[in-house]
C-alpha positions as semicolon CSV with decimal commas, in nm:
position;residue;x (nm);y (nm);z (nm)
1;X;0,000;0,000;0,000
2;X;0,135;0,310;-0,096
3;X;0,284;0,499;0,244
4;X;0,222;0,853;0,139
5;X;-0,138;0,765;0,070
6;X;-0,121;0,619;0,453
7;X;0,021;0,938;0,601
8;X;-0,239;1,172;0,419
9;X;-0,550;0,983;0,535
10;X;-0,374;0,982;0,881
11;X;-0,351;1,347;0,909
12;X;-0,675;1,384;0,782
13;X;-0,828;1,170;1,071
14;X;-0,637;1,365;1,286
15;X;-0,769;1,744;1,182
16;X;-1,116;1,574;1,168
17;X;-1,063;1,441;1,531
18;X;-0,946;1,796;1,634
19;X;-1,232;1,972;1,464
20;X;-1,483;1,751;1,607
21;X;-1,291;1,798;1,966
22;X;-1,336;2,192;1,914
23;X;-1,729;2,157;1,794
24;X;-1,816;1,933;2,096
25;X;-1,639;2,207;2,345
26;X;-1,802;2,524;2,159
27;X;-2,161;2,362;2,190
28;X;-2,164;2,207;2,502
29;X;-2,300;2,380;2,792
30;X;-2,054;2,404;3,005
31;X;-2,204;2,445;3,339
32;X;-2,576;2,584;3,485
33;X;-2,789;2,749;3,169
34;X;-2,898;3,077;3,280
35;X;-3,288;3,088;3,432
36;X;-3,472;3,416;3,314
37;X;-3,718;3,485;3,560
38;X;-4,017;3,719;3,404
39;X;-4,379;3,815;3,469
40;X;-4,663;3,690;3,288
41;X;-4,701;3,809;2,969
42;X;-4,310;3,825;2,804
43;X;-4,324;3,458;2,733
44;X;-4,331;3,467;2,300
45;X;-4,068;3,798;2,356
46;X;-3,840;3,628;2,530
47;X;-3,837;3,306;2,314
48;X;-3,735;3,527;2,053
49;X;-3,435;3,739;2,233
50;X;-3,298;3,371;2,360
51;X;-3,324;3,234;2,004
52;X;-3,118;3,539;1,858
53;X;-2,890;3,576;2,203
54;X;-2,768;3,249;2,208
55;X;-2,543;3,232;1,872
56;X;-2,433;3,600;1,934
57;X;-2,302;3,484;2,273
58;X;-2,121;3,217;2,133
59;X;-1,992;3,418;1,817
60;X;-1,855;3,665;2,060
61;X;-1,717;3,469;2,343
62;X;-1,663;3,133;2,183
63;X;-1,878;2,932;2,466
64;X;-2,246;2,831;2,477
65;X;-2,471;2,910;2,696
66;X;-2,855;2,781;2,772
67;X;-3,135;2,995;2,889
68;X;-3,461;2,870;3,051
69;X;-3,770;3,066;3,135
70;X;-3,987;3,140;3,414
71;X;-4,309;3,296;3,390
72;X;-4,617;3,429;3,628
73;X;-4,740;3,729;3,812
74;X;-4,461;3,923;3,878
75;X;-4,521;4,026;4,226
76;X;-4,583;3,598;4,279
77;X;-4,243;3,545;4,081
78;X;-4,057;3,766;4,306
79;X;-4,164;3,604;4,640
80;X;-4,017;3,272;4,464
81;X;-3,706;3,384;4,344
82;X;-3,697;3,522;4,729
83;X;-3,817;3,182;4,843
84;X;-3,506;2,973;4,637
85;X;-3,603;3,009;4,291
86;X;-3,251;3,033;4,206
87;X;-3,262;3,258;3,893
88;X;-2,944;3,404;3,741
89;X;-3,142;3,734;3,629
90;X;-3,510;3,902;3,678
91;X;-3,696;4,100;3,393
92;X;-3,982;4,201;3,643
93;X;-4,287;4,445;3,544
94;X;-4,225;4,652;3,823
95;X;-3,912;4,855;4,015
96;X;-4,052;4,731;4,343
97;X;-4,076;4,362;4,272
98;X;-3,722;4,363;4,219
99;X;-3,686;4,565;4,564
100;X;-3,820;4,245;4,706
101;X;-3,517;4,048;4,638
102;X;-3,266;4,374;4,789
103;X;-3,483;4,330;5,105
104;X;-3,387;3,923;5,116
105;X;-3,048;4,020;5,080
106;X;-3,018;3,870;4,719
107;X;-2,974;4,166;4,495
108;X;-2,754;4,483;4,524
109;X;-2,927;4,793;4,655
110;X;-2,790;4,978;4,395
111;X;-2,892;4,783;4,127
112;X;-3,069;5,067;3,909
113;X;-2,754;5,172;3,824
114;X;-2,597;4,911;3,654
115;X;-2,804;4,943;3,317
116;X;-2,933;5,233;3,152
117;X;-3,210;5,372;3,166
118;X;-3,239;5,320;3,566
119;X;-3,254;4,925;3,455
120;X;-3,528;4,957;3,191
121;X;-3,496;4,826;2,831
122;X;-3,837;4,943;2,780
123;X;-4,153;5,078;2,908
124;X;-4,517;4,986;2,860
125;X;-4,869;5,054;2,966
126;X;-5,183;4,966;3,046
127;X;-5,501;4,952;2,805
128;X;-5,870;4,820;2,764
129;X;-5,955;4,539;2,526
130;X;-6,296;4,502;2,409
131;X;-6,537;4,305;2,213
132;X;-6,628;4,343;1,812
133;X;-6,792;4,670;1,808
134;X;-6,743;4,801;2,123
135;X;-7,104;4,728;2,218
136;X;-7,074;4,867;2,562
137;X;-6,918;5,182;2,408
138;X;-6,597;5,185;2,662
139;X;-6,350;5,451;2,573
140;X;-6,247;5,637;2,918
141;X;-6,168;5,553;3,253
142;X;-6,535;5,660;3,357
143;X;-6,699;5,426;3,108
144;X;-6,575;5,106;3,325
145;X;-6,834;5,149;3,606
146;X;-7,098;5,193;3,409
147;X;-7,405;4,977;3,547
148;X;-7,380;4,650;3,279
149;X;-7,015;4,674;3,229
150;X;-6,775;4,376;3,338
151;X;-6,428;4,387;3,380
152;X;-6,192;4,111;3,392
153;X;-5,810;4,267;3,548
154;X;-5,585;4,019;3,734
155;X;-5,521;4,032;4,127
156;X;-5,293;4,326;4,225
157;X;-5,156;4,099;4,510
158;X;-5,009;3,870;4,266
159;X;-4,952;4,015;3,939
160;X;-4,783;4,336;3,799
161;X;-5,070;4,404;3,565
162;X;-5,314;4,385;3,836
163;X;-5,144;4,629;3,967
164;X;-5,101;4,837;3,716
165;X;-5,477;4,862;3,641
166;X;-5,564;4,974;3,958
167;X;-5,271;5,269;3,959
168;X;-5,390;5,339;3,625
169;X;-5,708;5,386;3,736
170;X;-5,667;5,548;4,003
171;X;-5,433;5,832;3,829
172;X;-5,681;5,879;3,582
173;X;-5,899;6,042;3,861
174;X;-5,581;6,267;4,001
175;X;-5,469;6,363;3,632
176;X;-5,771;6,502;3,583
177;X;-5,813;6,721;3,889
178;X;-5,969;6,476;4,164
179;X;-5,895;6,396;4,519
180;X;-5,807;6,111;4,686
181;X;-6,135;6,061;4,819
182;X;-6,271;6,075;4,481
183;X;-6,008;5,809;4,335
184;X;-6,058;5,595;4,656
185;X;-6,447;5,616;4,517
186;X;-6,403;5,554;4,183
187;X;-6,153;5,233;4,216
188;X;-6,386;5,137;4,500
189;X;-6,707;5,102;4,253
190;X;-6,437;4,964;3,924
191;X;-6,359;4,668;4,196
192;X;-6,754;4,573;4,199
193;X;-6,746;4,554;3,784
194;X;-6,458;4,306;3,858
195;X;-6,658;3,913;3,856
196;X;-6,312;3,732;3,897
197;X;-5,985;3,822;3,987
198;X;-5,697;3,604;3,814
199;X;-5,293;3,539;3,915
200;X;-5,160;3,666;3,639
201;X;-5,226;3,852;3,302
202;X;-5,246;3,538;3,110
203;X;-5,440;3,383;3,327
204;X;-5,708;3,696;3,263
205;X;-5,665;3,668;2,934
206;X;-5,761;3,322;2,958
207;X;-6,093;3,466;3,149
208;X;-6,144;3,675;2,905
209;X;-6,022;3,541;2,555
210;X;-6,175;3,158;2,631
211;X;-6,424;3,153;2,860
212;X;-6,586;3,500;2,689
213;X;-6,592;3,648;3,025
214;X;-6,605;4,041;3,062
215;X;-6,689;4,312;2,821
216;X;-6,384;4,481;2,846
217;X;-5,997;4,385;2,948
218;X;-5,746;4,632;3,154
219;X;-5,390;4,501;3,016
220;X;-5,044;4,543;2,938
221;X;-5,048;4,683;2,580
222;X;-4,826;4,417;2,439
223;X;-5,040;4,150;2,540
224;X;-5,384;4,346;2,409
225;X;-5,207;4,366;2,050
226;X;-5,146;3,987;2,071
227;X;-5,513;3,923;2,209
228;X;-5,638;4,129;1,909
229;X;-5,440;3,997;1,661
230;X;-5,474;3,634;1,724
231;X;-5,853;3,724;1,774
232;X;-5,926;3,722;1,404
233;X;-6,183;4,036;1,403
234;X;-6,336;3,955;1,739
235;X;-6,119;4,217;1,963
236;X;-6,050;4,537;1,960
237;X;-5,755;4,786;2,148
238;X;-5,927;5,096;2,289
239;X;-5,620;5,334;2,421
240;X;-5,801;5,551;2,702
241;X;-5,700;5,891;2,682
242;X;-5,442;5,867;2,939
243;X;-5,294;5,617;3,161
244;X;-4,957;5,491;3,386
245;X;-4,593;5,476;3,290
246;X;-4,503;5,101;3,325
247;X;-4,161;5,069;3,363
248;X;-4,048;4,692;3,383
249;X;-3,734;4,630;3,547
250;X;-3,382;4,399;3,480
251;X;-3,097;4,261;3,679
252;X;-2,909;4,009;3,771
253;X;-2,913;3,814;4,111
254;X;-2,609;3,874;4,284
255;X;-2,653;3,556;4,469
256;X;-2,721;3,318;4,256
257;X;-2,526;3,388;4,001
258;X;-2,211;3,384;4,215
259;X;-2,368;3,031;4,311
260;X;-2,374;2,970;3,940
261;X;-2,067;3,103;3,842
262;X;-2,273;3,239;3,549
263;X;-2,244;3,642;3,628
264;X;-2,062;3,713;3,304
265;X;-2,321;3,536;3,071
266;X;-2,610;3,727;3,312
267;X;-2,463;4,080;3,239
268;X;-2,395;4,011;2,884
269;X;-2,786;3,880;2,850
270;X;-2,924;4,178;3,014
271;X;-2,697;4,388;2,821
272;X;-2,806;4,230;2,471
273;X;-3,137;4,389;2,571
274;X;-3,022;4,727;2,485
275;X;-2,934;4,670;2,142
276;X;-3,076;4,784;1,892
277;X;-3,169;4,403;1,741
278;X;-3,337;4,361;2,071
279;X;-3,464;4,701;2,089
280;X;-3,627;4,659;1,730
281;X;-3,779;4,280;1,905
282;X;-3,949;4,471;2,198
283;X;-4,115;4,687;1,964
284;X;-4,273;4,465;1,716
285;X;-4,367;4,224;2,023
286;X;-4,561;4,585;2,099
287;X;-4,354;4,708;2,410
288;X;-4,239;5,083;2,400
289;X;-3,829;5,034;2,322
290;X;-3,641;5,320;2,524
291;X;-3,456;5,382;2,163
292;X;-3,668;5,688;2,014
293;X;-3,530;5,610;1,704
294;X;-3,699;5,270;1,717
295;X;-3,993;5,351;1,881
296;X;-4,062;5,642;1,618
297;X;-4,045;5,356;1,319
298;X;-4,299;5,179;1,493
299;X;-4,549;5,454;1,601
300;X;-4,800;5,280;1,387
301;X;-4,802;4,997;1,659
302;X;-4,719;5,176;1,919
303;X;-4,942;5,523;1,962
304;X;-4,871;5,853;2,116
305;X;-5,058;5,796;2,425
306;X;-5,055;6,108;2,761
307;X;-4,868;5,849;2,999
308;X;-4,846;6,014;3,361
309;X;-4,552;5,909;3,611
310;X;-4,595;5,673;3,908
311;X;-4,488;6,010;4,094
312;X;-4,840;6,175;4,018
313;X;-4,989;5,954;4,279
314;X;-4,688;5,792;4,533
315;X;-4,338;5,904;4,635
316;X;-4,210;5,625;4,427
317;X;-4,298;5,229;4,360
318;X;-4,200;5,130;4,715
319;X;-4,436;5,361;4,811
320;X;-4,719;5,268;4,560
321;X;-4,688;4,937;4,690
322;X;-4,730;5,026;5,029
323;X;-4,998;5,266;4,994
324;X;-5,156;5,032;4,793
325;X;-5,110;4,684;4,802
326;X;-4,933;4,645;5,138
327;X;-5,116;4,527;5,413
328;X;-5,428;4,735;5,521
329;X;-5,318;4,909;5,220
330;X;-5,598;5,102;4,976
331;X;-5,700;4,729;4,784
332;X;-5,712;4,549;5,095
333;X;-5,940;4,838;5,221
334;X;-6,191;4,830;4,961
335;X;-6,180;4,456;4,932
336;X;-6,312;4,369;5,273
337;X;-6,639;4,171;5,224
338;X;-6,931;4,352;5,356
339;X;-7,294;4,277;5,366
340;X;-7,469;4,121;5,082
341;X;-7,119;4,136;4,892
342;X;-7,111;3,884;4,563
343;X;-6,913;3,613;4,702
344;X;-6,765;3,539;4,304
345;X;-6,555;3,909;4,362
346;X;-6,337;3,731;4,563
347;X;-6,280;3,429;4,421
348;X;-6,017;3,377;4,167
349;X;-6,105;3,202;3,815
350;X;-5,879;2,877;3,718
351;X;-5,631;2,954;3,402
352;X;-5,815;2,619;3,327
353;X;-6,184;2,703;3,385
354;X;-6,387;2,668;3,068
């Protein structure tokens, strides 16, 4: 057999091996995939950014990384990250959820600062969702209590949108010149349009969507343009004239990702959110990219809309959530059952219910 012939195919084998040696490394995940812990609603969004951050990673840095997701009500997500949820970062629909974890001790107190934007790749807000038609004729705050109108809006105890709804709500009395005691009215009476109270936006989308309950649905804005889109003519978006500033949140967990080992793969996710592929992802998934540029080419999605600042009606989110949603807080308040009370206001309806 010819030798040279021998010692070719030889060093072939050998690059081959090599090559194959180099592939296996590169793709392998070489220790704990990061865990994305979100709210509710940023499930299909999030898909997409892990889908496009993945081979950038590995283009950049040479190693591959895995990232799983977590989603549910965002105040409910919190208390389990708090509780040993070990994730590596949070992408949270509110400042003060995140707070949560500084108060266990998990995440820096300074953790605003590390992104731009105080931490927020993008904003959002809350609007109404309504049936073919608008048959109930619901355009403004005011139109919600009307006497046959039902509104489906998830618990503000559990989710960020829940909350939301109610601060929207509530602002949209201030805004426009009330008092207190007038807000404290008006979310009072919006509370007795509410039949069910779910965990989570999803799960009141569920409500509303599948089991055709409600005339009208106070939601995040990315997840009415999904509702109405996948709705095939049946839904509609109604933007109110004005309404809150959502500002979802992002950081990593100190803890665990010093646990991990992963805190180099955290910062570079959170930081992929800032760029401008990202950026351009958050806006057609029809969230409010903190690029004006961006958010400009999209203003046929994404409207002009009078947004007022969680500083109209609270010091701050901590304080929102205290004044609010803490205990003996203004929900809790108007929530107490009292004589001759429907007992279906209080009781949550299942994701699953038909």
């Amino acid at each position: 057999m010819n030798t040279k012939w021998l010692n070719t195919c030889a060093l072939v084998l050998v690059v081959v091996a090599v090559a194959l040696v180099g592939f296996k490394n590169i793709k392998r995940d070489k220790g704990h995939p990061l865990l994305n812990v979100s709210y509710d609603p940023t499930r299909e969004l999030y898909t997409e950014i892990n889908t496009r951050f993945i081979p950038k990673y590995e283009d950049e840095t040479g190693d591959w990384v895995g990232v799983e997701q977590s989603h549910g009500g965002s105040a409910r997500q919190a208390r389990a990250v708090a509780a040993g949820l070990a994730a590596d970062v949070v992408t949270l629909a509110l400042p003060s959820d995140i707070d949560v974890l500084v108060k266990h001790g998990l995440v820096a107190q300074d953790w605003q600062k590390r992104f731009p934007n105080h931490s927020q790749p993008y904003s959002s807000t809350i609007v109404f969702v309504v049936r073919k038609n608008n048959p109930k004729h619901i355009k403004d705050w005011p139109d919600l209590i009307g006497a046959d109108v039902n509104v489906i809006t998830p618990d503000p105890k559990s989710s960020g949108n829940g909350k939301l709804s109610l601060l929207a709500a509530w602002g949209s009395v201030i805004k426009r010149g009330g008092s207190e005691n007038q807000a404290r009215d008006f979310i009072e009476q919006l509370y007795k349009h509410v039949p069910v109270l779910g965990q989570g936006a999803r799960d009141s989308t569920t409500t509303f969507v599948l089991a055709g309950v409600g005339d009208v649905h106070l939601t995040w804005e990315n997840e009415a343009l999904r509702e109405v889109k996948e709705s095939r003519g049946e839904l509609e978006v109604v933007y109110p004239p004005l309404s809150i500033r959502a500002e979802p949140s992002v950081t990593w967990v100190d803890s665990y990702v010093e646990q991990h080992q992963s805190a180099s793969a955290a910062k570079a996710y959170l930081s992929y959110l800032y760029t401008d592929q990202a950026q351009e992802m958050f806006a057609r998934h029809g969230y409010r990219p903190i690029n004006e540029k961006i958010l400009q080419e999209n203003r046929n999605q994404l409207p002009e809309i009078a947004l007022f600042p969680v500083t109209l009606i609270a010091r701050d989110w901590n304080d929102a959530h205290t004044k609010f949603f803490g205990d003996n807080g203004i929900f809790d308040i108007i929530r107490r059952p009292v004589a001759g009370s429907r007992s279906a206001n209080t009781q949550p309806l299942s994701a699953n219910a038909p």
